[in-house]
Short mmCIF file of C-alpha atoms and ligand atoms in Angstrom, two decimals:
data_model
loop_
_atom_site.label_atom_id
_atom_site.label_comp_id
_atom_site.label_asym_id
_atom_site.label_seq_id
_atom_site.Cartn_x
_atom_site.Cartn_y
_atom_site.Cartn_z
CA MET A 1 62.65 27.66 -126.77
CA THR A 2 60.46 30.16 -128.49
CA ASN A 3 58.94 32.97 -126.49
CA PRO A 4 55.22 32.80 -125.68
CA PRO A 5 53.11 35.08 -127.85
CA GLN A 6 53.37 38.68 -126.69
CA SER A 7 50.15 40.55 -126.22
CA PRO A 8 49.96 44.34 -126.89
CA PRO A 9 50.40 46.63 -123.90
CA ALA A 10 47.47 46.70 -121.49
CA PRO A 11 44.93 49.49 -122.01
CA ALA A 12 43.53 51.74 -119.29
CA ALA A 13 41.50 50.29 -116.41
CA ASN A 14 37.86 49.33 -117.10
CA ALA A 15 35.56 52.29 -117.01
CA MET A 16 32.77 50.44 -115.20
CA TRP A 17 34.60 48.57 -112.45
CA GLY A 18 38.17 49.78 -112.69
CA GLY A 19 38.26 51.81 -109.44
CA ARG A 20 40.77 49.57 -107.70
CA PHE A 21 42.72 48.68 -110.85
CA ALA A 22 45.86 50.52 -111.87
CA ALA A 23 46.05 48.90 -115.30
CA GLY A 24 43.63 47.43 -117.80
CA PRO A 25 43.42 43.77 -118.70
CA ASP A 26 45.83 42.02 -121.00
CA ALA A 27 44.47 41.80 -124.55
CA ILE A 28 44.23 38.02 -124.29
CA MET A 29 42.43 38.39 -120.96
CA GLN A 30 40.00 40.69 -122.71
CA ALA A 31 39.51 38.14 -125.46
CA ILE A 32 38.69 35.33 -123.08
CA ASN A 33 36.67 37.50 -120.72
CA ALA A 34 34.46 39.45 -123.11
CA SER A 35 31.06 38.06 -123.98
CA ILE A 36 29.78 40.93 -126.06
CA GLY A 37 30.46 38.96 -129.21
CA PHE A 38 27.55 36.71 -128.37
CA ASP A 39 25.54 38.16 -125.46
CA ARG A 40 24.63 41.18 -127.58
CA ARG A 41 21.84 38.85 -128.64
CA LEU A 42 20.21 39.60 -125.26
CA TYR A 43 20.03 43.34 -125.90
CA ALA A 44 16.25 43.60 -126.12
CA GLN A 45 15.81 41.62 -122.91
CA ASP A 46 18.57 43.59 -121.20
CA ILE A 47 16.89 46.89 -122.04
CA GLN A 48 13.46 45.57 -121.12
CA GLY A 49 14.79 44.47 -117.72
CA SER A 50 16.57 47.77 -117.13
CA ARG A 51 13.50 49.82 -118.01
CA ALA A 52 11.45 47.81 -115.55
CA HIS A 53 14.15 48.20 -112.90
CA ALA A 54 14.33 51.99 -113.43
CA ALA A 55 10.55 52.36 -113.17
CA MET A 56 10.60 50.39 -109.89
CA LEU A 57 13.48 52.50 -108.52
CA ALA A 58 11.37 55.61 -109.11
CA ALA A 59 8.14 54.11 -107.73
CA THR A 60 9.95 53.14 -104.52
CA GLY A 61 11.63 56.56 -104.22
CA ILE A 62 15.15 55.12 -104.63
CA VAL A 63 15.77 57.42 -107.63
CA THR A 64 13.82 60.49 -108.70
CA ASN A 65 11.10 60.26 -111.31
CA LYS A 66 13.10 62.67 -113.41
CA ASP A 67 16.21 60.46 -113.43
CA ALA A 68 14.13 57.34 -114.03
CA GLU A 69 12.41 59.02 -116.98
CA ALA A 70 15.75 60.04 -118.47
CA ILE A 71 17.04 56.47 -118.02
CA ARG A 72 13.94 54.89 -119.55
CA GLU A 73 13.95 57.28 -122.53
CA GLY A 74 17.67 56.88 -123.03
CA LEU A 75 17.33 53.10 -123.03
CA LEU A 76 14.81 53.38 -125.86
CA THR A 77 17.39 55.35 -127.84
CA VAL A 78 19.94 52.62 -127.16
CA LEU A 79 17.40 50.04 -128.30
CA SER A 80 16.79 51.82 -131.59
CA GLU A 81 20.56 52.23 -132.15
CA ILE A 82 21.08 48.50 -131.71
CA ASP A 83 18.02 47.69 -133.83
CA SER A 84 19.28 49.88 -136.66
CA GLY A 85 22.88 48.63 -136.47
CA THR A 86 24.45 51.95 -135.48
CA PHE A 87 25.28 51.02 -131.89
CA PRO A 88 29.02 51.27 -131.12
CA PHE A 89 29.70 47.88 -129.50
CA ARG A 90 32.96 47.84 -127.50
CA THR A 91 34.84 44.71 -126.48
CA ASP A 92 36.59 46.55 -123.66
CA LEU A 93 33.16 46.93 -122.03
CA GLU A 94 32.94 43.11 -121.82
CA ASP A 95 29.29 42.37 -122.12
CA ILE A 96 25.88 43.63 -123.24
CA HIS A 97 25.05 44.97 -119.78
CA MET A 98 28.03 47.32 -119.59
CA ASN A 99 27.82 48.27 -123.27
CA VAL A 100 24.24 49.43 -122.82
CA GLU A 101 24.97 51.25 -119.59
CA ALA A 102 28.04 53.01 -121.00
CA ARG A 103 26.13 54.16 -124.04
CA LEU A 104 23.32 55.35 -121.80
CA LYS A 105 25.87 57.51 -119.97
CA ASP A 106 27.02 59.00 -123.28
CA LEU A 107 23.42 59.82 -124.10
CA ILE A 108 21.97 61.11 -120.78
CA GLY A 109 24.99 61.71 -118.53
CA GLU A 110 24.91 61.42 -114.75
CA PRO A 111 21.47 59.77 -114.20
CA ALA A 112 22.77 56.69 -116.11
CA GLY A 113 24.99 55.90 -113.14
CA ARG A 114 21.90 55.48 -110.92
CA LEU A 115 20.41 52.66 -112.99
CA HIS A 116 22.64 50.00 -111.40
CA THR A 117 21.40 50.85 -107.87
CA ALA A 118 20.16 47.72 -106.04
CA ARG A 119 21.21 45.52 -108.94
CA SER A 120 24.20 43.49 -110.05
CA ARG A 121 25.15 41.99 -113.39
CA ASN A 122 24.50 38.65 -111.73
CA ASP A 123 20.75 39.18 -111.39
CA GLN A 124 20.74 41.23 -114.57
CA VAL A 125 22.11 38.43 -116.73
CA ALA A 126 19.86 35.92 -114.96
CA VAL A 127 16.77 37.93 -115.87
CA ASP A 128 17.93 38.64 -119.41
CA PHE A 129 18.65 35.03 -120.13
CA ARG A 130 15.40 33.83 -118.58
CA LEU A 131 13.44 36.27 -120.67
CA TRP A 132 15.26 35.08 -123.78
CA VAL A 133 14.76 31.36 -123.06
CA ARG A 134 11.14 32.03 -122.16
CA ASP A 135 10.67 33.57 -125.64
CA GLN A 136 12.24 30.46 -127.13
CA CYS A 137 9.73 28.27 -125.29
CA ASP A 138 6.95 30.36 -126.86
CA ALA A 139 8.55 30.00 -130.30
CA ALA A 140 8.92 26.25 -129.80
CA ILE A 141 5.27 25.96 -128.77
CA THR A 142 4.23 27.85 -131.92
CA GLY A 143 6.57 25.78 -134.06
CA THR A 144 5.44 22.40 -132.72
CA GLN A 145 1.81 23.42 -133.21
CA ALA A 146 2.45 24.34 -136.84
CA LEU A 147 4.07 20.97 -137.41
CA MET A 148 1.19 19.19 -135.64
CA ARG A 149 -1.22 20.89 -138.03
CA ALA A 150 0.84 19.70 -141.03
CA PHE A 151 0.80 16.09 -139.79
CA LEU A 152 -2.89 16.40 -138.94
CA ALA A 153 -3.72 17.51 -142.51
CA GLN A 154 -1.89 14.43 -143.82
CA ALA A 155 -3.80 12.22 -141.39
CA ASP A 156 -7.08 13.80 -142.41
CA ALA A 157 -6.43 13.19 -146.08
CA GLY A 158 -5.33 9.62 -145.67
CA ALA A 159 -7.27 8.31 -142.68
CA ASP A 160 -8.02 5.03 -144.53
CA TRP A 161 -5.01 4.65 -146.81
CA VAL A 162 -3.31 1.38 -145.98
CA MET A 163 0.42 0.98 -145.57
CA PRO A 164 2.69 -1.51 -143.91
CA GLY A 165 3.28 -1.04 -140.21
CA PHE A 166 6.80 -2.04 -139.21
CA THR A 167 8.56 -3.51 -136.26
CA HIS A 168 12.31 -4.05 -136.59
CA LEU A 169 11.75 -2.33 -140.00
CA GLN A 170 10.18 -5.63 -141.10
CA THR A 171 6.58 -5.71 -142.28
CA ALA A 172 4.47 -6.31 -139.21
CA GLN A 173 0.79 -5.55 -139.73
CA PRO A 174 -1.10 -3.24 -142.06
CA VAL A 175 -1.81 0.20 -140.62
CA THR A 176 -3.34 3.38 -141.98
CA TRP A 177 -1.41 6.39 -143.21
CA GLY A 178 -3.55 8.59 -140.99
CA HIS A 179 -2.62 6.54 -137.96
CA HIS A 180 1.08 6.83 -138.72
CA MET A 181 0.79 10.63 -139.18
CA LEU A 182 -1.12 10.95 -135.89
CA ALA A 183 1.65 9.13 -134.05
CA TYR A 184 3.78 12.23 -134.71
CA VAL A 185 0.99 14.56 -133.63
CA GLU A 186 1.00 12.75 -130.29
CA MET A 187 4.79 13.04 -129.94
CA LEU A 188 4.75 16.70 -130.83
CA SER A 189 1.92 17.45 -128.43
CA ARG A 190 4.07 16.05 -125.62
CA ASP A 191 6.98 18.16 -126.88
CA ARG A 192 4.70 21.18 -126.81
CA SER A 193 3.64 20.47 -123.28
CA ARG A 194 7.25 20.01 -122.19
CA PHE A 195 8.03 23.51 -123.48
CA ALA A 196 4.93 24.83 -121.72
CA ASP A 197 5.89 23.14 -118.46
CA ALA A 198 9.44 24.45 -118.67
CA ARG A 199 8.10 27.92 -119.38
CA ALA A 200 5.79 27.85 -116.39
CA ARG A 201 8.60 26.71 -114.07
CA MET A 202 11.10 29.32 -115.30
CA ASN A 203 8.58 32.11 -115.09
CA GLU A 204 9.90 33.60 -111.87
CA CYS A 205 11.87 36.84 -111.81
CA PRO A 206 15.44 36.82 -110.42
CA LEU A 207 15.85 40.60 -110.73
CA GLY A 208 16.51 42.16 -107.35
CA ALA A 209 18.57 39.27 -106.05
CA ALA A 210 21.42 41.66 -106.74
CA ALA A 211 24.90 40.17 -106.53
CA LEU A 212 23.75 37.19 -104.46
CA ALA A 213 22.33 38.32 -101.09
CA GLY A 214 19.57 40.73 -101.98
CA THR A 215 19.81 44.44 -101.27
CA SER A 216 19.32 46.92 -98.47
CA PHE A 217 17.41 49.27 -100.76
CA PRO A 218 13.60 49.15 -100.38
CA ILE A 219 13.02 47.59 -103.82
CA ASP A 220 9.75 46.14 -104.99
CA ARG A 221 10.50 42.80 -106.63
CA HIS A 222 6.83 42.03 -107.16
CA ALA A 223 6.56 45.16 -109.31
CA THR A 224 9.51 44.27 -111.58
CA ALA A 225 8.33 40.66 -111.80
CA ALA A 226 4.88 41.80 -112.92
CA ALA A 227 6.27 44.39 -115.35
CA LEU A 228 8.33 41.67 -117.05
CA GLY A 229 5.44 39.22 -117.29
CA PHE A 230 6.74 36.85 -114.62
CA ALA A 231 4.31 35.07 -112.32
CA ARG A 232 6.26 36.06 -109.21
CA PRO A 233 9.77 36.97 -107.99
CA THR A 234 12.17 34.12 -107.16
CA ALA A 235 12.20 33.41 -103.44
CA ASN A 236 15.89 32.85 -102.77
CA SER A 237 18.53 35.32 -103.91
CA LEU A 238 21.38 32.77 -103.90
CA ASP A 239 19.40 30.39 -106.11
CA SER A 240 18.30 33.29 -108.35
CA VAL A 241 21.76 34.21 -109.54
CA SER A 242 23.27 30.75 -109.66
CA ASP A 243 21.05 28.29 -111.41
CA ARG A 244 20.59 27.76 -115.11
CA ASP A 245 18.25 24.81 -114.81
CA PHE A 246 15.66 26.70 -116.85
CA ALA A 247 18.01 26.64 -119.84
CA LEU A 248 18.76 22.96 -119.26
CA GLU A 249 15.04 22.21 -119.22
CA PHE A 250 14.61 24.04 -122.51
CA LEU A 251 17.55 22.16 -124.00
CA SER A 252 16.21 18.83 -122.74
CA ALA A 253 12.77 19.49 -124.23
CA ALA A 254 14.45 20.68 -127.44
CA GLY A 255 16.51 17.49 -127.58
CA ILE A 256 13.49 15.25 -127.17
CA CYS A 257 11.65 17.21 -129.84
CA ALA A 258 14.63 17.04 -132.24
CA MET A 259 14.84 13.30 -131.56
CA HIS A 260 11.21 13.00 -132.74
CA LEU A 261 12.00 15.04 -135.85
CA SER A 262 15.00 12.83 -136.57
CA ARG A 263 12.81 9.74 -136.55
CA PHE A 264 10.41 11.09 -139.13
CA ALA A 265 13.36 12.45 -141.08
CA GLU A 266 14.75 8.93 -141.24
CA GLU A 267 11.38 7.57 -142.35
CA LEU A 268 11.32 10.17 -145.11
CA VAL A 269 14.78 9.18 -146.27
CA ILE A 270 13.66 5.55 -146.45
CA TRP A 271 10.21 6.23 -147.85
CA SER A 272 11.39 8.56 -150.62
CA SER A 273 13.93 6.04 -151.93
CA ALA A 274 13.38 4.28 -155.27
CA GLN A 275 13.08 1.00 -153.36
CA PHE A 276 10.15 2.20 -151.27
CA ARG A 277 8.51 5.08 -153.20
CA PHE A 278 6.05 5.59 -150.32
CA VAL A 279 6.26 9.39 -150.59
CA HIS A 280 7.23 11.98 -153.10
CA LEU A 281 9.14 14.95 -151.72
CA SER A 282 8.68 18.15 -153.67
CA ASP A 283 11.48 19.95 -155.52
CA ARG A 284 11.37 22.58 -152.76
CA TRP A 285 12.74 20.13 -150.20
CA THR A 286 15.22 18.09 -152.26
CA THR A 287 18.46 18.75 -154.12
CA GLY A 288 20.13 17.35 -157.22
CA SER A 289 23.46 15.60 -157.60
CA SER A 290 26.27 17.29 -159.49
CA ILE A 291 27.20 14.06 -161.25
CA MET A 292 24.11 11.80 -161.33
CA PRO A 293 21.34 13.57 -163.28
CA GLN A 294 18.59 11.25 -162.09
CA LYS A 295 19.14 11.97 -158.38
CA LYS A 296 16.75 13.81 -156.13
CA ASN A 297 18.30 13.79 -152.71
CA PRO A 298 16.31 14.22 -149.49
CA ASP A 299 18.89 16.63 -148.04
CA ALA A 300 16.51 18.48 -145.77
CA ALA A 301 15.37 15.21 -144.24
CA GLU A 302 18.98 14.06 -143.81
CA LEU A 303 19.92 17.36 -142.11
CA LEU A 304 16.91 17.07 -139.85
CA ARG A 305 18.04 13.56 -138.96
CA ALA A 306 21.39 15.07 -137.92
CA LYS A 307 20.34 18.23 -136.09
CA LEU A 308 19.79 16.46 -132.77
CA GLY A 309 23.58 16.10 -132.51
CA ARG A 310 24.02 19.87 -132.15
CA ILE A 311 21.26 20.18 -129.60
CA LEU A 312 22.55 17.34 -127.50
CA GLY A 313 26.03 18.82 -127.74
CA ALA A 314 24.69 22.07 -126.32
CA THR A 315 22.91 20.19 -123.58
CA VAL A 316 26.04 18.27 -122.57
CA ALA A 317 28.05 21.47 -122.73
CA LEU A 318 25.76 23.34 -120.33
CA PHE A 319 25.46 20.41 -117.94
CA THR A 320 29.23 20.25 -117.89
CA VAL A 321 29.55 24.00 -117.22
CA MET A 322 27.13 23.80 -114.31
CA LYS A 323 28.30 20.54 -112.80
CA GLY A 324 30.06 21.00 -109.47
CA LEU A 325 29.86 24.82 -109.50
CA PRO A 326 29.67 26.04 -105.89
CA LEU A 327 27.01 28.63 -105.14
CA THR A 328 26.58 31.30 -106.26
CA TYR A 329 27.62 32.97 -109.51
CA SER A 330 30.90 31.96 -111.13
CA LYS A 331 32.21 33.29 -114.39
CA ASP A 332 31.96 29.75 -115.77
CA MET A 333 28.32 30.60 -116.18
CA GLN A 334 29.05 33.08 -118.95
CA GLU A 335 29.60 29.90 -121.00
CA ASP A 336 25.86 29.18 -120.67
CA LYS A 337 24.65 31.21 -123.61
CA GLU A 338 26.27 30.51 -126.97
CA GLN A 339 25.25 26.92 -127.25
CA VAL A 340 21.74 27.60 -126.02
CA PHE A 341 21.46 30.22 -128.76
CA ASP A 342 22.66 27.71 -131.33
CA ALA A 343 20.37 24.97 -130.05
CA ALA A 344 17.36 27.25 -130.14
CA ASP A 345 18.16 28.43 -133.66
CA THR A 346 18.66 24.83 -134.71
CA LEU A 347 15.35 23.70 -133.25
CA MET A 348 13.32 26.54 -134.79
CA LEU A 349 14.87 25.97 -138.20
CA ALA A 350 14.30 22.22 -137.91
CA LEU A 351 10.64 22.69 -136.94
CA ALA A 352 10.07 25.09 -139.81
CA ALA A 353 11.81 22.80 -142.34
CA MET A 354 9.88 19.75 -141.18
CA THR A 355 6.62 21.66 -141.30
CA GLY A 356 7.34 22.70 -144.89
CA MET A 357 8.32 19.20 -145.91
CA VAL A 358 5.33 17.48 -144.31
CA GLY A 359 3.00 20.04 -145.85
CA ASP A 360 4.47 19.44 -149.31
CA MET A 361 4.94 15.68 -149.34
CA THR A 362 2.63 13.46 -151.38
CA ALA A 363 1.92 9.93 -150.28
CA ASN A 364 2.00 7.29 -153.08
CA ARG A 365 -1.22 5.52 -152.22
CA GLU A 366 -0.65 2.66 -154.66
CA ALA A 367 2.86 1.92 -153.48
CA LEU A 368 1.69 2.04 -149.87
CA ALA A 369 -1.20 -0.35 -150.59
CA THR A 370 0.99 -2.77 -152.54
CA ALA A 371 3.58 -2.84 -149.78
CA ALA A 372 0.81 -3.22 -147.15
CA ALA A 373 -0.41 -6.40 -148.83
CA SER A 374 3.01 -8.00 -149.13
CA GLY A 375 5.23 -9.62 -146.54
CA PHE A 376 2.41 -11.75 -145.06
CA SER A 377 1.19 -8.64 -143.27
CA THR A 378 -2.18 -10.21 -142.38
CA ALA A 379 -0.70 -13.28 -140.69
CA THR A 380 -1.84 -12.01 -137.29
CA ASP A 381 -5.38 -11.59 -138.65
CA LEU A 382 -5.26 -15.21 -139.77
CA ALA A 383 -4.12 -16.39 -136.34
CA ASP A 384 -6.81 -14.31 -134.66
CA TRP A 385 -9.39 -15.85 -137.01
CA LEU A 386 -8.27 -19.36 -136.01
CA VAL A 387 -8.83 -18.39 -132.39
CA ARG A 388 -12.22 -16.81 -133.01
CA ALA A 389 -13.69 -19.18 -135.61
CA LEU A 390 -12.14 -22.50 -134.60
CA GLY A 391 -11.56 -21.91 -130.90
CA LEU A 392 -7.81 -22.73 -131.14
CA PRO A 393 -5.59 -21.49 -128.31
CA PHE A 394 -3.60 -18.48 -129.60
CA ARG A 395 -0.27 -20.33 -129.32
CA GLU A 396 -1.55 -23.15 -131.54
CA ALA A 397 -3.13 -20.64 -133.97
CA HIS A 398 0.27 -18.88 -134.14
CA HIS A 399 1.93 -22.18 -135.03
CA VAL A 400 -0.63 -23.13 -137.72
CA THR A 401 -0.33 -19.64 -139.23
CA GLY A 402 3.46 -19.89 -139.22
CA THR A 403 3.18 -23.15 -141.14
CA LEU A 404 0.78 -21.51 -143.66
CA VAL A 405 3.23 -18.58 -144.11
CA ALA A 406 6.07 -21.03 -144.76
CA ARG A 407 3.86 -22.83 -147.33
CA ALA A 408 2.96 -19.58 -149.07
CA GLU A 409 6.58 -18.46 -149.06
CA ALA A 410 7.65 -21.77 -150.62
CA LEU A 411 5.02 -21.31 -153.33
CA GLY A 412 6.06 -17.69 -153.88
CA VAL A 413 2.60 -16.26 -153.11
CA ASP A 414 0.99 -14.12 -150.41
CA LEU A 415 -1.48 -15.55 -147.92
CA PRO A 416 -4.72 -14.68 -149.73
CA ALA A 417 -3.47 -16.60 -152.80
CA LEU A 418 -3.36 -19.92 -150.98
CA THR A 419 -6.29 -22.18 -151.91
CA LEU A 420 -8.68 -23.50 -149.29
CA ALA A 421 -7.34 -27.02 -149.97
CA GLN A 422 -3.78 -25.87 -149.35
CA MET A 423 -4.91 -24.34 -146.05
CA GLN A 424 -6.88 -27.38 -144.99
CA ALA A 425 -3.81 -29.49 -145.61
CA VAL A 426 -2.27 -27.59 -142.71
CA HIS A 427 -5.40 -27.47 -140.56
CA PRO A 428 -8.51 -29.37 -141.66
CA GLY A 429 -10.91 -27.14 -139.69
CA ILE A 430 -10.19 -24.04 -141.83
CA THR A 431 -13.24 -22.85 -143.83
CA ASP A 432 -13.49 -20.30 -146.62
CA GLY A 433 -14.55 -17.76 -143.99
CA VAL A 434 -10.79 -17.25 -143.53
CA PHE A 435 -10.57 -15.28 -146.75
CA THR A 436 -12.56 -12.46 -145.21
CA VAL A 437 -9.69 -11.56 -142.89
CA LEU A 438 -6.76 -11.84 -145.27
CA GLY A 439 -7.30 -8.51 -147.06
CA VAL A 440 -5.47 -5.46 -145.75
CA ASP A 441 -8.57 -3.20 -145.74
CA ASN A 442 -10.42 -5.71 -143.59
CA SER A 443 -7.39 -6.00 -141.40
CA VAL A 444 -7.08 -2.31 -140.61
CA ALA A 445 -10.86 -1.86 -140.34
CA SER A 446 -10.98 -4.55 -137.68
CA ARG A 447 -8.49 -2.82 -135.38
CA THR A 448 -11.10 -0.69 -133.67
CA SER A 449 -9.70 -0.86 -130.14
CA TYR A 450 -9.17 2.59 -128.64
CA GLY A 451 -6.08 4.11 -130.19
CA GLY A 452 -6.03 1.38 -132.87
CA THR A 453 -5.37 1.85 -136.57
CA ALA A 454 -8.93 1.44 -137.87
CA PRO A 455 -9.99 4.37 -140.09
CA ALA A 456 -12.96 4.94 -137.78
CA GLN A 457 -10.54 5.35 -134.85
CA VAL A 458 -8.25 7.58 -136.90
CA ARG A 459 -11.16 9.81 -137.86
CA THR A 460 -12.20 10.15 -134.22
CA GLN A 461 -8.65 11.19 -133.31
CA VAL A 462 -8.41 13.58 -136.26
CA ALA A 463 -11.60 15.25 -135.08
CA ARG A 464 -10.24 15.50 -131.53
CA TRP A 465 -6.95 17.09 -132.73
CA LYS A 466 -8.80 19.52 -134.97
CA GLU A 467 -10.71 20.62 -131.92
CA VAL A 468 -7.55 20.94 -129.83
CA LEU A 469 -5.54 22.81 -132.47
CA GLY A 470 -8.44 25.02 -133.54
N1 LIG B 1 28.73 38.52 -118.89
C1 LIG B 1 28.42 37.92 -117.66
C2 LIG B 1 27.71 36.55 -117.88
O1 LIG B 1 27.24 36.36 -118.93
C3 LIG B 1 27.49 38.81 -116.88
C4 LIG B 1 27.57 38.61 -115.41
C5 LIG B 1 28.92 39.01 -114.92
N2 LIG B 1 28.96 39.09 -113.53
C6 LIG B 1 30.12 39.22 -112.90
N3 LIG B 1 30.09 39.30 -111.63
N4 LIG B 1 31.24 39.24 -113.54
O2 LIG B 1 27.66 35.73 -117.03
#
């Protein structure tokens, strides 16, 4: 039997809450307990929240104006120390809240101890984290808009370029490049509105819920809510300190958005291959191979295809932390932050990379058009013509067309290369009017139903999105 690892002797009791403690925490306890290694990222929000709290404490007469002024000024000094990298972060002070407050005490002395009146770290961390996630919603809204603009510019340039539309990744019907690009504009606009919805719902201020039950001090929660840009204070103190649904909503919206990015990333991987050559990705968004000199690898697209994994991982992690937690705050909830930070960083980087790639990519019009015309892509147009011109029931038209496709395939040609005689051998009623519908340009131009792929429809949608995005 070997002995368990010995930790160094316990240090003195915690300066902030150690009143009833004779000894400090074990070093390993400190390592598992401290969050300063990651929650320092909330410093700007923490100081913003504390400054609002101090101003409110003065306005309500709970602390003097003089003390509140000293606190508010001192907090600005702390902010600039952290900004400039000179702040002495201490693990023994556990988290960002106690690090800031302890440093404030070093700087201004006794008044610093009044800042925590009518407040707890439970409502403090709730407000800090909400402010941080709210900022990420704003960044995600900006990021999705930038990417929408990049897709829109592609759609505008190629409103009438034909390409194959796929189902099952098999050639289905010809579509337009602009239409395909606008599909992503639609997806991203829903992503954007999910971030906006989440932002609106989270925009209530938990500060003043204190530990869990509210406070007996005559605080003004409406004032702190307004000072921090919240629509209103939260209405239930227990809920205020114990839910993290706002972060889960952000993660869920981020996951859906990253899923959309992964789909276009996959299309880029396919489209930029030598077999497809639908798009050319610029040198700025590709890498070379260390052994195969000819290679230009779509690494950015591949990484974008993968990033959803991290975001979903973060989402599952936070759901798992929150699942089954009894009200109200439990220390489990300190595990809420790191993965949300990582997911947000991942999403912003992914949006920026995709925006750069879409802006830089060049469609290969010829390759798109050639592919659009192959694979019997106008077979549906032929069937529709049989219905319209000959009055066949669609099921019968489908069958006749299938026979014609089989004939063309056997002859090794595409549909427009069949002669009228060859067609009439399958159905005697066919006239040479059929040839007007077998070209891909005619095919896409005919799909004028609302939301269809016709260039005229695409141009209408491009104009609408230009209006929306300004
Ligand atoms: N570091 C803590 C967290 O992130 C702050 C709240 C601590 N509250 C407490 N009662 N221990 O959750």
